[in-house]
Short mmCIF file of C-alpha atoms in Angstrom, two decimals:
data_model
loop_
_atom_site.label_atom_id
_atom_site.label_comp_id
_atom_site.label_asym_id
_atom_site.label_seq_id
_atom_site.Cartn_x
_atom_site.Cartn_y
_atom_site.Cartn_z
CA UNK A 1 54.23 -34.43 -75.89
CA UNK A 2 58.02 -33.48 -75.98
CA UNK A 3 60.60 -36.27 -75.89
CA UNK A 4 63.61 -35.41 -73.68
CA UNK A 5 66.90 -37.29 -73.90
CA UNK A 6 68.74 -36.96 -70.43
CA UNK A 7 72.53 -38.04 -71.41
CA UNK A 8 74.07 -38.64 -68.04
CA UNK A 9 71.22 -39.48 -66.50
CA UNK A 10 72.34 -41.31 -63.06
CA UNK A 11 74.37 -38.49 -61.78
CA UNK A 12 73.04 -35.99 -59.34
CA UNK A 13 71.66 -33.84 -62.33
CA UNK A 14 70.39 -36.13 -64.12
CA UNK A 15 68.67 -37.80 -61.74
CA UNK A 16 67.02 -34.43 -60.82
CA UNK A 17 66.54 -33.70 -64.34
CA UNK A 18 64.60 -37.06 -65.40
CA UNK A 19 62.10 -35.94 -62.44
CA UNK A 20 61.40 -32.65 -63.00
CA UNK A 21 60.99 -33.23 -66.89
CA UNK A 22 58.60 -36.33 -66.79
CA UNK A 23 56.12 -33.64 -65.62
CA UNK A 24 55.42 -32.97 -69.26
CA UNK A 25 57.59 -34.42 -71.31
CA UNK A 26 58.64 -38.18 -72.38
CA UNK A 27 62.03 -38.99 -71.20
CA UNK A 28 64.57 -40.90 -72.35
CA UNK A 29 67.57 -41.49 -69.85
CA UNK A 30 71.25 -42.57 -71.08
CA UNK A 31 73.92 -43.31 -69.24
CA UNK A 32 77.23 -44.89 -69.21
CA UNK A 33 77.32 -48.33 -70.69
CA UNK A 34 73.82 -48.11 -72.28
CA UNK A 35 75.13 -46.29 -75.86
CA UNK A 36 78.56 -45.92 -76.90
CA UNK A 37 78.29 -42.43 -78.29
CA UNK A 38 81.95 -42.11 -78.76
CA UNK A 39 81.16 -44.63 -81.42
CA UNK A 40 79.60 -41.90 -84.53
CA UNK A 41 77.80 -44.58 -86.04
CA UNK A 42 75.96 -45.94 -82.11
CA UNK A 43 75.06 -42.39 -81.52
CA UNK A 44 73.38 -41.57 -85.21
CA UNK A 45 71.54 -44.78 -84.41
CA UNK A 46 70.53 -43.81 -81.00
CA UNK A 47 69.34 -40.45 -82.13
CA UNK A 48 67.63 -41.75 -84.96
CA UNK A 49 65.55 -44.04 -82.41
CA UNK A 50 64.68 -41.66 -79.88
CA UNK A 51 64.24 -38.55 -82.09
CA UNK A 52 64.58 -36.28 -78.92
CA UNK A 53 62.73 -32.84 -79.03
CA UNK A 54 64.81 -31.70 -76.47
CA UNK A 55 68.16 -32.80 -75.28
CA UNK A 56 70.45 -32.38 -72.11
CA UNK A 57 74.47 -33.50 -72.34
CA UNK A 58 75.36 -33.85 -68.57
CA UNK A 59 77.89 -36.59 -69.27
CA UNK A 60 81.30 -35.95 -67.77
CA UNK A 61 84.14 -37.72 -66.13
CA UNK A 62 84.71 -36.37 -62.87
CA UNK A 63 87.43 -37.32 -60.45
CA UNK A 64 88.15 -36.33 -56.82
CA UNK A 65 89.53 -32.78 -56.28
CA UNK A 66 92.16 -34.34 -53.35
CA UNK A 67 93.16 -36.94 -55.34
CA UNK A 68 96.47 -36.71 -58.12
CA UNK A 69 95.11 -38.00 -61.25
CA UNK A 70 97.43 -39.26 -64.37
CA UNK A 71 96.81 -36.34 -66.18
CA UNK A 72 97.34 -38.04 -69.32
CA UNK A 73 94.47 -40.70 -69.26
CA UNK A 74 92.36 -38.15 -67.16
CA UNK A 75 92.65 -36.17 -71.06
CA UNK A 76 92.11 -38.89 -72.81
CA UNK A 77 89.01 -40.22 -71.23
CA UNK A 78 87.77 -36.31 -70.66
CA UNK A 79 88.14 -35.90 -74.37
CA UNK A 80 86.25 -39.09 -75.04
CA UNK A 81 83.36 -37.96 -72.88
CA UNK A 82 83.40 -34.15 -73.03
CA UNK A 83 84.26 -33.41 -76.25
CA UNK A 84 83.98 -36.80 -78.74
CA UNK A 85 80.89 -38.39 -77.73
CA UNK A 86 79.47 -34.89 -77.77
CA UNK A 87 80.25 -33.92 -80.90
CA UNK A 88 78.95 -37.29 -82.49
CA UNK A 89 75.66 -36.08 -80.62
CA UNK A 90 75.20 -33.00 -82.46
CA UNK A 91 76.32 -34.33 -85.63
CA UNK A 92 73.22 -36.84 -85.25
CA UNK A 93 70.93 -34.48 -83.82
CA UNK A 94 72.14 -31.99 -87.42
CA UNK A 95 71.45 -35.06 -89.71
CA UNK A 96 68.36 -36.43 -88.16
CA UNK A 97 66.72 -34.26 -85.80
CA UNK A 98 67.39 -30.58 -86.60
CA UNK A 99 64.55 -29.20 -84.57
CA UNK A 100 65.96 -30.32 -81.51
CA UNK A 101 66.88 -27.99 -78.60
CA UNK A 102 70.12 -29.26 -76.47
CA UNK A 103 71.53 -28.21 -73.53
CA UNK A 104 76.11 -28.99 -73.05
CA UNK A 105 76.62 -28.77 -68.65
CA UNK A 106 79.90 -26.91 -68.84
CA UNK A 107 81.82 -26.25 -65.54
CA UNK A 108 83.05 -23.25 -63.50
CA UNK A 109 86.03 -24.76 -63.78
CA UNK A 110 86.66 -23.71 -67.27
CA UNK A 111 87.57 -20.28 -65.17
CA UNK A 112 90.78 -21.66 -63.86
CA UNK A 113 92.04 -18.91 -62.69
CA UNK A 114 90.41 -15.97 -63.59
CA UNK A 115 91.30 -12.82 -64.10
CA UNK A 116 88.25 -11.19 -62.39
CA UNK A 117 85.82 -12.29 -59.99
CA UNK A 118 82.67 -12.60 -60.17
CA UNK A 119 82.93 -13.99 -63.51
CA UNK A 120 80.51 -14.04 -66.39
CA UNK A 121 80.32 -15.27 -69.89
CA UNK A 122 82.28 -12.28 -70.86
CA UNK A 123 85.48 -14.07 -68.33
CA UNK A 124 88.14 -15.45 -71.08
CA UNK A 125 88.59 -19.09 -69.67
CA UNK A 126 91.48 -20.25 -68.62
CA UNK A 127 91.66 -23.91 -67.66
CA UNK A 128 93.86 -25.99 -65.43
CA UNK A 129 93.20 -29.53 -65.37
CA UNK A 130 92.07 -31.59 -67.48
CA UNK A 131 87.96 -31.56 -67.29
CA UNK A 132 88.51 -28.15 -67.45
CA UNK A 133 90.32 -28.48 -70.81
CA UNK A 134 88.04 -30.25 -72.13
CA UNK A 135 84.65 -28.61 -70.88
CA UNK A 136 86.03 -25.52 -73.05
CA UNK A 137 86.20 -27.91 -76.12
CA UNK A 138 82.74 -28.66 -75.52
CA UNK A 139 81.66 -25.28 -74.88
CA UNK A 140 83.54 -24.40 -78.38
CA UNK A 141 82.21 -27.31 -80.07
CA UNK A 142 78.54 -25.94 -78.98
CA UNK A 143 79.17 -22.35 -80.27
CA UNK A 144 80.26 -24.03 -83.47
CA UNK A 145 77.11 -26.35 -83.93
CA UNK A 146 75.10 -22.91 -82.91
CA UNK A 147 76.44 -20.71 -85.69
CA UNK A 148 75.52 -23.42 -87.76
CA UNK A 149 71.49 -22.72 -86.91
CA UNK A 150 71.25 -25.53 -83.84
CA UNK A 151 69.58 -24.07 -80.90
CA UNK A 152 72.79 -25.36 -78.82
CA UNK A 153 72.98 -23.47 -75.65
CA UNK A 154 75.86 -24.06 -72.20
CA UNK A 155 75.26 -23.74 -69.01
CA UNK A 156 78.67 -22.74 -66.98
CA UNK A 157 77.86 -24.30 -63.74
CA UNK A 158 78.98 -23.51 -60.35
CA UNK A 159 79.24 -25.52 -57.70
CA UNK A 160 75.84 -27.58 -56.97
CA UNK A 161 74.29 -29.53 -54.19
CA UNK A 162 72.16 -31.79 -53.29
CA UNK A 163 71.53 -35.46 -50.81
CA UNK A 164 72.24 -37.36 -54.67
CA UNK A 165 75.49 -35.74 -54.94
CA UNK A 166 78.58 -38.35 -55.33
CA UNK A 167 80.65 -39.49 -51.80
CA UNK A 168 83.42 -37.71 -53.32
CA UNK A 169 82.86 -34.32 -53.20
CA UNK A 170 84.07 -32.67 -50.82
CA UNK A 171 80.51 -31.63 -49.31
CA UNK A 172 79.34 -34.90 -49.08
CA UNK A 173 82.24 -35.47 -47.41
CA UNK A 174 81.83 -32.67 -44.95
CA UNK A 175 77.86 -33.57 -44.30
CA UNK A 176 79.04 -37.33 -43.97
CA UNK A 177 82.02 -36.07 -41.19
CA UNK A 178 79.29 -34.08 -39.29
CA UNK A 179 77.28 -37.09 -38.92
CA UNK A 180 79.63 -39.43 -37.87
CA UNK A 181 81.02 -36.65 -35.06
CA UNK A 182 77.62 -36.46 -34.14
CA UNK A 183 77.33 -40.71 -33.16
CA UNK A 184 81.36 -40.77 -32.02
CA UNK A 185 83.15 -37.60 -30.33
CA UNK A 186 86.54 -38.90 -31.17
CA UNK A 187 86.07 -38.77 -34.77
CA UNK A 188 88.40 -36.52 -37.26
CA UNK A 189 87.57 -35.63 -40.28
CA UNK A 190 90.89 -34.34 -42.80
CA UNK A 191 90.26 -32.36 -45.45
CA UNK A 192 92.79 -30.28 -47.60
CA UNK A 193 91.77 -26.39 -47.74
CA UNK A 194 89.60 -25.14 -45.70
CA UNK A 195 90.32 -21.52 -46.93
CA UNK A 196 88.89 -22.60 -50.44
CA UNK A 197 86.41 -20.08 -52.33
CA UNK A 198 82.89 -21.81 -53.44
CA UNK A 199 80.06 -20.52 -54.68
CA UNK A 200 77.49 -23.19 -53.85
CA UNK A 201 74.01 -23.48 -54.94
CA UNK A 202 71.32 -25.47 -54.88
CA UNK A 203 71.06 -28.53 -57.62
CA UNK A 204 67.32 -28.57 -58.41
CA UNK A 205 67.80 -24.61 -59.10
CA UNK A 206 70.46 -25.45 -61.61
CA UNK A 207 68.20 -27.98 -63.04
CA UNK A 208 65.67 -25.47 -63.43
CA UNK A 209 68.07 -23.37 -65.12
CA UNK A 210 68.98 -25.98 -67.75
CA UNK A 211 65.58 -26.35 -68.64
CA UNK A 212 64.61 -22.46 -68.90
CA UNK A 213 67.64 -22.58 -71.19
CA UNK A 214 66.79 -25.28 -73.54
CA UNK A 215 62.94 -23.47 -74.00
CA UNK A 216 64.32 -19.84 -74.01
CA UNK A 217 63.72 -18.84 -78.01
CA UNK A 218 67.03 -17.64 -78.60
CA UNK A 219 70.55 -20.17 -77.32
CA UNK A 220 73.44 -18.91 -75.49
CA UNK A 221 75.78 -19.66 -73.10
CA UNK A 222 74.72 -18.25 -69.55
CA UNK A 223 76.55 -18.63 -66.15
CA UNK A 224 74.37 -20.40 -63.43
CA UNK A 225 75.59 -19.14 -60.07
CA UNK A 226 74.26 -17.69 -56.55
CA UNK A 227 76.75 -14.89 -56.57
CA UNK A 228 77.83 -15.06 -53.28
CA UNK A 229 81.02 -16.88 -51.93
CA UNK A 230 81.93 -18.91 -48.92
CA UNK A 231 84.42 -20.67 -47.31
CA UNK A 232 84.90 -24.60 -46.87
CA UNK A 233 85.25 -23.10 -43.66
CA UNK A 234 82.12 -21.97 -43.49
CA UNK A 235 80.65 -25.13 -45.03
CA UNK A 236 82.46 -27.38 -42.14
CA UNK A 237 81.06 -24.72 -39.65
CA UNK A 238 77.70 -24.76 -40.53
CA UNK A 239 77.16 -28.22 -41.12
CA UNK A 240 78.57 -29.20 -37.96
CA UNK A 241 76.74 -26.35 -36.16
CA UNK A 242 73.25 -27.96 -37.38
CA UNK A 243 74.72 -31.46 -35.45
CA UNK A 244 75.21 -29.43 -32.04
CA UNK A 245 79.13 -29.64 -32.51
CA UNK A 246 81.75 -27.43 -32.67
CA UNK A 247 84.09 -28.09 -35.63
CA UNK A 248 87.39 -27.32 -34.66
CA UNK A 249 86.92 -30.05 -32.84
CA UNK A 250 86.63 -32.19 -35.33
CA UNK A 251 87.87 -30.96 -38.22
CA UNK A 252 91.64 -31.10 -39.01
CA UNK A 253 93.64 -29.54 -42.47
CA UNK A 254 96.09 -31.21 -44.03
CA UNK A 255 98.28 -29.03 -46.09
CA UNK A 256 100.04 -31.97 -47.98
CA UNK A 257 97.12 -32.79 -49.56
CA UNK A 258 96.44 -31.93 -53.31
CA UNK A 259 94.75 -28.48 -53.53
CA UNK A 260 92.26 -27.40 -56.24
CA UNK A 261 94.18 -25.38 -58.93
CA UNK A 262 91.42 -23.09 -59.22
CA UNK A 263 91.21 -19.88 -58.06
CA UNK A 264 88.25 -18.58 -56.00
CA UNK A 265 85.66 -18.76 -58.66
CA UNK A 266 82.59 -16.74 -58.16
CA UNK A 267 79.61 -16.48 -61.08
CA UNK A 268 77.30 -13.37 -61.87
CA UNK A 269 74.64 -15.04 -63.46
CA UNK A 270 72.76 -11.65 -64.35
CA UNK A 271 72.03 -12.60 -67.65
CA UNK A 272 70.75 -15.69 -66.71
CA UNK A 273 67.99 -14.01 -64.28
CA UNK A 274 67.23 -11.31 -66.87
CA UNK A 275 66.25 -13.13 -69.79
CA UNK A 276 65.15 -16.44 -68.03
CA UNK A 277 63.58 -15.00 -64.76
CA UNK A 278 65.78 -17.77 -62.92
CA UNK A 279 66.55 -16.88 -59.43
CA UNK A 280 67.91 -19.36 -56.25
CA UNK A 281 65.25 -20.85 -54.18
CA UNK A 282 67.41 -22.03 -51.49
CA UNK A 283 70.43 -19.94 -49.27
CA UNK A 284 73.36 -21.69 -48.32
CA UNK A 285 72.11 -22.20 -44.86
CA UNK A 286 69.58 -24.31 -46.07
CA UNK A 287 70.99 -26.03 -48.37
CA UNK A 288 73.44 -27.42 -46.05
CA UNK A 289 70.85 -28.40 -44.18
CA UNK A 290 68.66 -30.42 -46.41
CA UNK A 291 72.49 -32.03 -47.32
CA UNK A 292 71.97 -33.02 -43.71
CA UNK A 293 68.91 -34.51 -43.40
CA UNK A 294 67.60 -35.20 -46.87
CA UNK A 295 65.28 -32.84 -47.95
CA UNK A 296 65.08 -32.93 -51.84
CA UNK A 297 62.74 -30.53 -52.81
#
């Protein structure tokens, strides 16, 4: 049986991840606190003891989009994370476990603000923050490991959903406003851009792209994206539309409020579907939804 290391395994993907894999595989789940892999010497030992067939890097330190971070410790412990602990990973995995197959969660993100939309892995990226900055470093660093015979491939992931997703994000925030409306009328729920481009998908699809990845015979670097783009308008509408409200009564934007510096990022994930057969299972209807009421599929 295949042993699967899940590195980030209590976020939304890797909690979705550990289940889906445990269907035939033996997995191993690591997240923060349990192995200091910025340390080279924890994570040789680590590898050494797991010898993982098949690995998945979803570590990453994440902060909220309407929040102003200190840009200078958000680098430092992005580069720790993204980029350190990473490449101490694939170092082991060279030394001691060659055969393995891993899988680096990049971010559409590393877009910025591109220069066409929709984008694919052709888009040059050009980051603005810094998790952005330092998801290209770890896309880089996975190219390098790759040219050096590791089957190493990145996912560039958009925007992905699901009832495990963090109270942070701005669509659990939306999903948790639309309930509350829907138990007290007089509630108001502020959020900073409601003209902001997503494209939003459906987390157990991305999942399933991760793993079609990691077994495809050949790594790359594929975009994982629905294609189609929508408003956090049309979020707020919808969600509050499947609670019997109107949003506008509800909802209220706040223009002082830190905006995304991103630009309306959009992924064709063609190559993805060709050579993987990956397609969405769910629309955006239905994924808000299940957001709702808490179907995980």
């Amino acid at each position: 049986m295949k042993r699967a290391a899940v590195i980030g395994c209590a976020g939304q993907d890797g909690r979705l991840l550990v289940e889906r894999l445990s269907r035939d595989a033996d997995v191993v789940g690591v997240d923060a606190g349990d192995v200091d892999l910025a340390d080279p010497d924890a994570a040789r030992a680590w590898v050494e003891r797991v010898e993982p067939s098949e690995l998945y890097f979803l570590a990453a330190h994440h902060h909220s989009s309407e929040a102003a971070p200190d840009e200078a410790a958000e680098l430092r412990a992005c580069t720790e994370v993204h980029v350190t602990s990473w490449v101490n990973v694939l170092d082991a995995l060279r030394r001691h476990a060659p055969a393995c197959r891993a899988f680096y969660a990049g971010s559409s993100h590393m877009f910025g603000r591109p220069t066409e939309t929709p984008q694919s892995e052709k888009t040059p990226f050009a980051p603005r923050s810094p998790y952005a900055i330092t998801k290209v470093a770890g896309a880089h660093v996975a190219a390098l490991f790759r040219e050096r015979g590791m089957h190493v491939s990145v996912g560039i992931l958009y925007n992905h959903e699901s009832p495990l997703r963090g109270p942070q994000f701005v669509s659990q925030r939306i999903v948790r406003g639309a309930r509350s409306a829907a138990r007290d009328r007089s509630f108001k729920l502020v959020l900073a851009d409601l003209s902001a481009v997503v494209d939003w998908g459906w987390a157990p699809d991305y999942v399933d792209a991760m793993i079609r990845m990691v077994r495809e015979s050949v790594p790359d670097d594929y975009v994982v994206a629905t294609g189609k783009a929508h408003t956090v308008r049309d979020f707020v509408a919808n969600a509050f539309a499947a609670v019997g409200l109107d949003w506008r009564d509800h909802v209220v934007e706040d223009p002082s409020l830190p905006k995304s510096k991103t630009s309306a990022l959009v992924g064709d994930a063609t190559k993805l579907r060709t050579r993987t057969g990956w397609s969405p299972t769910s629309t955006f209807e239905e994924m808000i939804k299940a957001l709702l009421f808490g179907d995980v599929k």
